Structures are given as C-alpha cells and as structure tokens.
Coordinates of C-alpha atoms and ligand atoms in Angstrom, one line a residue:
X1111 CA -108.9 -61.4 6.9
X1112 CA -105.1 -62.3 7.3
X1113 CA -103.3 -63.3 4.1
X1114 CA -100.0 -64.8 3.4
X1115 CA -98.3 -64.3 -0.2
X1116 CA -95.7 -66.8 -1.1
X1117 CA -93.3 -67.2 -4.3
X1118 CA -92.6 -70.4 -5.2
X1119 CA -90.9 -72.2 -8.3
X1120 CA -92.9 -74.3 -10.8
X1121 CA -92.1 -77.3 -9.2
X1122 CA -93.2 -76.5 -5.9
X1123 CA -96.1 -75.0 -7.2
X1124 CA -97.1 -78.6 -9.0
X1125 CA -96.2 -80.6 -5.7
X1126 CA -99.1 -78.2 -3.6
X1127 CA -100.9 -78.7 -6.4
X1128 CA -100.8 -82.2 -5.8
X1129 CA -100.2 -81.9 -2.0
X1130 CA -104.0 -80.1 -1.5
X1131 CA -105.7 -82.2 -4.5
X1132 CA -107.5 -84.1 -2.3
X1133 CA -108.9 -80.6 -0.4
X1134 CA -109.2 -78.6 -3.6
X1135 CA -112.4 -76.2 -4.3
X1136 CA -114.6 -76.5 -6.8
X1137 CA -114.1 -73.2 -9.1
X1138 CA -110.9 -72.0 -10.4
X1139 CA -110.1 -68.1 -10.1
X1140 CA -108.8 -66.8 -13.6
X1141 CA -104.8 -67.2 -13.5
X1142 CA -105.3 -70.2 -10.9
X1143 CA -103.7 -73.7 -11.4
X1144 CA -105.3 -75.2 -7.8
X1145 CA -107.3 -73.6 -5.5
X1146 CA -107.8 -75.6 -2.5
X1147 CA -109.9 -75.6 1.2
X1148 CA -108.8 -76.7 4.7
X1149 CA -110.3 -76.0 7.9
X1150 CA -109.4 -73.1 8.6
X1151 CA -107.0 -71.6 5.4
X1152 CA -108.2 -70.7 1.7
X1153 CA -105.2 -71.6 -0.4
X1154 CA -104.6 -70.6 -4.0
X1155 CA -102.3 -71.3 -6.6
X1156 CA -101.3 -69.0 -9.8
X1157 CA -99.6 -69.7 -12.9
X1158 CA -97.5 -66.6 -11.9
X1159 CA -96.0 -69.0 -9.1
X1160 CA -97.9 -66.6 -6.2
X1161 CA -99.6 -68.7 -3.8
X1162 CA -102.2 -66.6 -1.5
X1163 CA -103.1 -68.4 1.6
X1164 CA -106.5 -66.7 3.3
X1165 CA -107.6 -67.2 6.8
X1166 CA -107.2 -67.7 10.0
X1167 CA -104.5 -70.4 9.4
X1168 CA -102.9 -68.5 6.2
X1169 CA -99.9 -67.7 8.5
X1170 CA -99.2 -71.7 9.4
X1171 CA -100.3 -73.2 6.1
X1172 CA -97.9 -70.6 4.8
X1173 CA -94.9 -71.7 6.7
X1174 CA -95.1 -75.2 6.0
X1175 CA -94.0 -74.2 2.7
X1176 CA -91.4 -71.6 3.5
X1177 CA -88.6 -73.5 2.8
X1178 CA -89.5 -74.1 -0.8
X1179 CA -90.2 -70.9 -2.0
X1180 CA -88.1 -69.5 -4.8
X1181 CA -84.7 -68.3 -3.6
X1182 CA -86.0 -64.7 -1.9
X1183 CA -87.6 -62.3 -5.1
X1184 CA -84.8 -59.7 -5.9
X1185 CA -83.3 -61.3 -9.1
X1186 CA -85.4 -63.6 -11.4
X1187 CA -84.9 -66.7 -10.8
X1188 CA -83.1 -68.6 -13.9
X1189 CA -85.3 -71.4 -15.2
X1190 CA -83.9 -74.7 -13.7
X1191 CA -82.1 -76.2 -16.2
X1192 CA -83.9 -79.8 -18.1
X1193 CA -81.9 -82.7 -15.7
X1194 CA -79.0 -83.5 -17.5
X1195 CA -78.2 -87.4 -17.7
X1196 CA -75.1 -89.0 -18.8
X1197 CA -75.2 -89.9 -22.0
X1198 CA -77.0 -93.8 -22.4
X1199 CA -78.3 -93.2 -19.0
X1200 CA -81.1 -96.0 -19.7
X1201 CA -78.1 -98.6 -20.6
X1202 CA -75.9 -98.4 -17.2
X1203 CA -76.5 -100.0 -14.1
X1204 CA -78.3 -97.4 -11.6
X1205 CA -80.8 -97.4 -8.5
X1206 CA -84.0 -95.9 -8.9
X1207 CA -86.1 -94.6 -6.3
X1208 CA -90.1 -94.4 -5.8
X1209 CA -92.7 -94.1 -3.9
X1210 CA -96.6 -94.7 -3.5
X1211 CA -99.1 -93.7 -1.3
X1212 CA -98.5 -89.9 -1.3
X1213 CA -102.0 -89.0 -2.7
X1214 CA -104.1 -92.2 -1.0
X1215 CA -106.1 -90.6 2.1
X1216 CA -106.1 -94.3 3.7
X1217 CA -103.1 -96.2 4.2
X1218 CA -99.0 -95.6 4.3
X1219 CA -96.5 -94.2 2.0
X1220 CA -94.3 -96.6 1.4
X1221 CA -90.7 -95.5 -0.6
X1222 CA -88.4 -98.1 -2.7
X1223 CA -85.0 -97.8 -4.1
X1224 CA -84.0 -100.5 -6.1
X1225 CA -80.7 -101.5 -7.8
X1226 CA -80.7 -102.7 -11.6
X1227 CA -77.4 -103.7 -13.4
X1228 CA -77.1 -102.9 -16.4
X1229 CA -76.4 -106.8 -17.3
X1230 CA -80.3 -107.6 -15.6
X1231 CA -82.1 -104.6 -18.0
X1232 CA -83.3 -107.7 -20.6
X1233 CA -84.4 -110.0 -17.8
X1234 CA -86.3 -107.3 -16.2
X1235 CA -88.1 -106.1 -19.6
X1236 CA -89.1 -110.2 -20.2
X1237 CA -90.3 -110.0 -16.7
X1238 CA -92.9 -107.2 -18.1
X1239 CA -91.3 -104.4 -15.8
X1240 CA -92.8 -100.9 -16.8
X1241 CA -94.4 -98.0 -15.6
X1242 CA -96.9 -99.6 -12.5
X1243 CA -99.3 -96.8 -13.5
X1244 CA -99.7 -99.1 -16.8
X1245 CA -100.2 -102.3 -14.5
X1246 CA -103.5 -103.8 -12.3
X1247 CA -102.8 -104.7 -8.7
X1248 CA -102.4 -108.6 -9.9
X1249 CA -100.1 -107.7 -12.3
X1250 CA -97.9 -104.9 -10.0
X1251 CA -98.3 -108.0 -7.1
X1252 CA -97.2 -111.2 -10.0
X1253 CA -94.0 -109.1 -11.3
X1254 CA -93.2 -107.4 -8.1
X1255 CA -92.6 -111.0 -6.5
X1256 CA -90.4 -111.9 -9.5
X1257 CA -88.1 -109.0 -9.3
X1258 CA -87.9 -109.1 -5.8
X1259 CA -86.2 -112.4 -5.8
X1260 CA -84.0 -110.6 -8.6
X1261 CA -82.4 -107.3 -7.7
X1262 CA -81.4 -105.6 -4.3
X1263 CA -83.8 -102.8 -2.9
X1264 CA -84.3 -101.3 0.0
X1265 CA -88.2 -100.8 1.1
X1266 CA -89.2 -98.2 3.8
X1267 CA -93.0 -98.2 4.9
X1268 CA -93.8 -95.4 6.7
X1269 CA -97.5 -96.0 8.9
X1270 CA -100.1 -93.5 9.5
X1271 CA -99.2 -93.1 12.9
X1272 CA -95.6 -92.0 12.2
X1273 CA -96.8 -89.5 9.2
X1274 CA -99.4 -88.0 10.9
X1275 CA -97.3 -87.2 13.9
X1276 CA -94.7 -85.5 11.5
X1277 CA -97.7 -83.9 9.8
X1278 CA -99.0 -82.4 12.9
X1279 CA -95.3 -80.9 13.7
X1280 CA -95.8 -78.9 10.5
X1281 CA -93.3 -80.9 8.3
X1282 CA -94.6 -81.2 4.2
X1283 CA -95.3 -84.3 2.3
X1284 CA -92.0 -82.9 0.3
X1285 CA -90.0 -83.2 3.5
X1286 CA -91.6 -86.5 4.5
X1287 CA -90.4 -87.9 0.8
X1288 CA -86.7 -86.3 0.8
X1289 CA -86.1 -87.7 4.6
X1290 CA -87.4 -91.2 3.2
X1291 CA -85.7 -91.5 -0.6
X1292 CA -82.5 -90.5 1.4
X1293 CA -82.7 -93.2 3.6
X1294 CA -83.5 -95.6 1.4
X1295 CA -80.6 -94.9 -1.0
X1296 CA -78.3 -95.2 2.2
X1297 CA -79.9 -98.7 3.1
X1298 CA -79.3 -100.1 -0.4
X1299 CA -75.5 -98.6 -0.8
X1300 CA -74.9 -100.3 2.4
X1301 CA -76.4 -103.2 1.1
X1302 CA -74.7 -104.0 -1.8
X1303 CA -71.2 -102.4 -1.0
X1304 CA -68.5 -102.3 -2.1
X1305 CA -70.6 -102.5 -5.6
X1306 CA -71.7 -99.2 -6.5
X1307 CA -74.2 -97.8 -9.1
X1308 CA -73.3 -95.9 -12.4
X1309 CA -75.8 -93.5 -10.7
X1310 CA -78.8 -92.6 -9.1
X1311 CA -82.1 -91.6 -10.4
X1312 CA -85.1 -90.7 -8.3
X1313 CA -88.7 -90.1 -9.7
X1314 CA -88.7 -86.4 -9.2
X1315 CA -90.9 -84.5 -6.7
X1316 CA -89.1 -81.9 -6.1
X1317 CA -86.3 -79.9 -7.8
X1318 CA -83.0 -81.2 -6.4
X1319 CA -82.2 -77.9 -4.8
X1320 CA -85.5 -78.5 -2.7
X1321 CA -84.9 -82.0 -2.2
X1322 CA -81.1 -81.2 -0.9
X1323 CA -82.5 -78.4 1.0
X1324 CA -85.3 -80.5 3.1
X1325 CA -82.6 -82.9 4.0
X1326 CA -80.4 -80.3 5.8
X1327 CA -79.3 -81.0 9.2
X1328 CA -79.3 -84.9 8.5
X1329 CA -76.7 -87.0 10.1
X1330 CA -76.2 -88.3 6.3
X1331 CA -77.0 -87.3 3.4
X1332 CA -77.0 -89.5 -0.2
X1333 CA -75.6 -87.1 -2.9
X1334 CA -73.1 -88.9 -5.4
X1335 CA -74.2 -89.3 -8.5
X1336 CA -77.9 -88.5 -8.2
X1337 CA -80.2 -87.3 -10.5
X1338 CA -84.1 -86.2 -11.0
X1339 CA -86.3 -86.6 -13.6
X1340 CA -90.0 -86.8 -14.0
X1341 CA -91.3 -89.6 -15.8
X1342 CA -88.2 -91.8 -14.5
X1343 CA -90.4 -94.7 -15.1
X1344 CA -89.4 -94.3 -18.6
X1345 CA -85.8 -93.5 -18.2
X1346 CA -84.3 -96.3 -16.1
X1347 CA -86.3 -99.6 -15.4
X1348 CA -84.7 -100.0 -12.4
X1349 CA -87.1 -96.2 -11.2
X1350 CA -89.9 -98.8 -12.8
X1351 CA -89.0 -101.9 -10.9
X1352 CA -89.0 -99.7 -7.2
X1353 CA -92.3 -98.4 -8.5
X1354 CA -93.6 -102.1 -8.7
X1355 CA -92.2 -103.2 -5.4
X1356 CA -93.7 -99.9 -3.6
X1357 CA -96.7 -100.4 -5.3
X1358 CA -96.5 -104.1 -4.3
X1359 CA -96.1 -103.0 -0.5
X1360 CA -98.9 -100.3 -0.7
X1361 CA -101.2 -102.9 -1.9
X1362 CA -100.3 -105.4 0.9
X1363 CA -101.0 -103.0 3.6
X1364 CA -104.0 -101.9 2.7
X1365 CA -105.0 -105.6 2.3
X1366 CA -104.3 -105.7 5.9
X1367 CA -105.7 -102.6 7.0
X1368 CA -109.2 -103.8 5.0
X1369 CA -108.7 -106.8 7.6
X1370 CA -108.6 -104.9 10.2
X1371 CA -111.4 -102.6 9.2
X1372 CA -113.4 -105.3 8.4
X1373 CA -114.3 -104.1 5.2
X1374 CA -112.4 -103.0 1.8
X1375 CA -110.5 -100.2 1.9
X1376 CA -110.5 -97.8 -0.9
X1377 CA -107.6 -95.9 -2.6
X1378 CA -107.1 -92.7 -3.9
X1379 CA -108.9 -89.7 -2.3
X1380 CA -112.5 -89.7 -3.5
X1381 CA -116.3 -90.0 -2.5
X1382 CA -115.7 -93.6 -2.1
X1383 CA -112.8 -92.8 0.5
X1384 CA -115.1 -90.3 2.6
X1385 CA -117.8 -93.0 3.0
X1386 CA -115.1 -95.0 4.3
X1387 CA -114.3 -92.7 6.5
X1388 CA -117.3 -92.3 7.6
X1389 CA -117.8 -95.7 8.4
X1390 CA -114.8 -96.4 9.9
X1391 CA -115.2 -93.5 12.6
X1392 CA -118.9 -94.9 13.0
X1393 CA -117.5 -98.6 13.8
X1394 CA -114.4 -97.9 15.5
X1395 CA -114.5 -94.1 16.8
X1396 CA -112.6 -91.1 15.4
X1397 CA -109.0 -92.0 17.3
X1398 CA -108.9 -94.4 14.4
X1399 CA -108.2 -92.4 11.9
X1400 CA -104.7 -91.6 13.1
X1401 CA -103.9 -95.7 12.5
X1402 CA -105.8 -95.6 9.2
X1403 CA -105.6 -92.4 7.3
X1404 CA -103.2 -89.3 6.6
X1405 CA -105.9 -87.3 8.6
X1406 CA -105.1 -83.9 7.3
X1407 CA -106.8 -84.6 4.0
X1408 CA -109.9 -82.6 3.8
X1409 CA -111.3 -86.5 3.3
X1410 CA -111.7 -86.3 7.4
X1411 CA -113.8 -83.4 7.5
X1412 CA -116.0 -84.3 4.2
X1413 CA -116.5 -87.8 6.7
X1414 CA -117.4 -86.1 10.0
X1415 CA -120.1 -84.0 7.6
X1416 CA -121.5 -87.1 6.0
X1417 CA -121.6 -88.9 9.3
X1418 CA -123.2 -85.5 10.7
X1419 CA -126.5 -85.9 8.1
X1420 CA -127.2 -89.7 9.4
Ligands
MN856 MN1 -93.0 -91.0 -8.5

C-alpha cells in the first residue's frame, strides 16, 4: 500500500485535526491525536507531529498539506514563540478578524473583520458583545444587528460553489481562510482610511508563518501590525464583534438555503447532517450538493450509504 510521511508543526497538526473531524475513524492508534477516513486515503495524526497518509490517494491527500509542514527536518524546529501583544492590547483600538462555517458540512464560510475603537469598547460590552460560542442564534442575530449599525467591518461570504471548486483544485481549508482574512483586512483599511488601527488581531488558525506563507504570490498582502492569537475572542472585543456578525451571516444563509431546500438545514457535521444529505440528494439529485454543501466532507459518502439501504 503507498504511504506518505509528513512533518508538520503543532499548529498544523490541530488545524487537520480539525480539517478531517468531520471524516475521522472511530479508534485512535496509541500516540494518535486524529485519525481520520476519506475515500480513498487513511490519514493519521501523532502527537510526535508525523502524519501517515495510507492509500491509494496518500500521495494527493499528502500534498495538499505540503506547504505547511515544518520547515524541512534537519534542525529542530524552535518552539514558536507565545504571540506577543503590545502591552494593553485589549484597551487600543484594533480590527479583529473571524470566521464561521469552517467545520459546517452544509452551507458557506463566511469571514468578518471588524474595526473597534478603543473609545466604542464600553458601548460594545453594554451591547452584550462576547464570545458568539457563548451566545444562541437569537442572541448572535439581536446584537449582531446592533453592532452592525455601530462599527466598520468588512464581510466576505464565500458559497459552496466557489469553495468546492477551490477544494477540488487541491487548495486547504488553511489556504481558503488566509486568501479570505487578507481580503477582508484590505476591504476594511480601505474603508475607513486614512484612519488606521492600533493593530490587527486575527483568531488564529494557523501560525503566522503559515498564514504569510499560503498568501504568497497575492497581488496584496495585509501585514502591518498583525497579530495571532487563539482565543482572540477574549483578547479584543472587536475579534468578538466579527465573530457575531460572521456568525450573523452564517445563520442568514443557511435560513435561506433551508428555503430553498424546503426543509431545515442542520449545522455542524453530524448524523443529523448525513440524513440531510441524504434527503436533499433524494429530492433534488446529487448535482445539488455542490450549491449546498462543502462536498468533500466524508458527510457525502456517509449520505450516498444511507440513501443506498432505502
Ligand atoms: Mn476563530
């Protein structure tokens, strides 16, 4: 059987993680953090930061990942260093950027940068701005309309169609999110020049070599003053507030893709979403899927199965 060994750094290794959740296998090899199923490639992930992909596709799986893997063995890599921030980063005026949709099988990713001065922090806080993944879908929609009216953002939705096309060229979910945070931080500079942030802060997904390096060969590229966290929910409302408004816009489209359906349309990635699936290929054919879904989540196969025991 063919095999493909890759390298990768802790932070890539938790974005596959999260990248093949919805396709992952049921047991856990000792060492493993994910182990994880697609048609036609076995993929598993080690503590060690080895990922061995198996099968047929092992050699294109792999490559999708090449350009993240740790810079090439000789030396050990140095641990990344804990993003610095400037000291009272929560206190200046700064855009955030987030996004939603990443891990939804049904329904677009949609990215947000948003632009909080620091003068607006109070308001935002009375507003009840925090981290969405604390908030229902009426409270996310209630505020989201509030702050909208408030700050300047910039909102990029990017449709099935559109991501499964890049999909299908080989290009990562990482990729996809780099291309769309950096065009959404150009939007909103443009927008409210000649003001300019105290900084940048986007919800990290990928360690800002990674990011930098997935965004080579673009005609522009954002880079003053940015910084990465994890968690930047809790560091700067304003990573909160475009986590509301993506959220917001998520929400709304899959409002409208249930209309179109015909029937609700579930989030996340579970056996919910494969009955869905299902259903949705039964009503309206298989084509569908590219308008409705990010079809490479093993969530299309699981669907043709349950459709195949009716
Ligand atoms: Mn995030």
């Amino acid at each position: 059987m063919s095999h493909t060994v890759l390298t990768v750094s802790t932070t890539t290794l938790s974005e596959m993680k999260k990248h093949y959740a919805s396709q992952s296998a049921a047991k856990l090899p000792t060492g493993a953090v994910f182990a994880a199923k697609t048609a036609d490639c076995a993929i598993t992930g080690y503590r060690s930061g080895k990922v061995l992909f198996q099968g047929k596709g092992a050699a294109s799986e792999a490559a999708k990942w090449q350009g993240e893997t740790a810079q090439a063995a000789p030396a050990r890599k140095k641990k990344p260093a804990p993003a610095l921030l400037p000291p009272g980063f929560s206190e200046l005026s700064v855009i955030g950027s987030d996004e939603v949709g990443t891990g939804d099988y049904f329904g677009p990713i949609t990215v947000v940068s948003a632009f909080v001065k620091k003068e607006q922090l109070r308001k935002l806080q009375d507003i009840g701005v925090r981290d969405s993944k604390d908030l229902t879908d009426p409270q996310i929609v209630a505020i989201a309309k509030k702050i909208a009216r408030l700050i300047p953002y910039s909102l990029l939705i990017l449709k099935n169609e559109k991501y499964n096309e890049l999909q299908q060229k080989g290009m990562s979910q990482g990729k996809i999110k780099a291309l769309l945070h950096n065009q959404a931080l150009i939007n909103l500079h443009k927008k409210i020049f000649p003001e300019r942030p105290d900084a940048v802060l986007i919800d990290q997904f990928a360690e800002k070599d990674t990011y930098y390096r997935y965004l080579k060969g673009q005609k522009e590229i954002f880079q003053e003053n940015v910084f990465f966290s994890t968690k930047g929910e809790s560091i700067h409302l304003s990573v909160a507030a475009a986590s509301i408004i993506a959220r917001y816009a998520f929400v709304k489209q899959m409002d409208q893709l249930s209309s179109e359906a015909g029937f609700p349309i579930p989030k996340g990635a579970g056996s919910q979403v494969d009955a869905a699936a299902a259903r949705l290929i039964r009503e309206k054919g298989e084509s569908a899927l590219l308008h409705f879904t990010k079809k490479h989540f093993a969530n299309t196969e699981k669907a043709r199965r349950l459709l195949n025991k009716q």
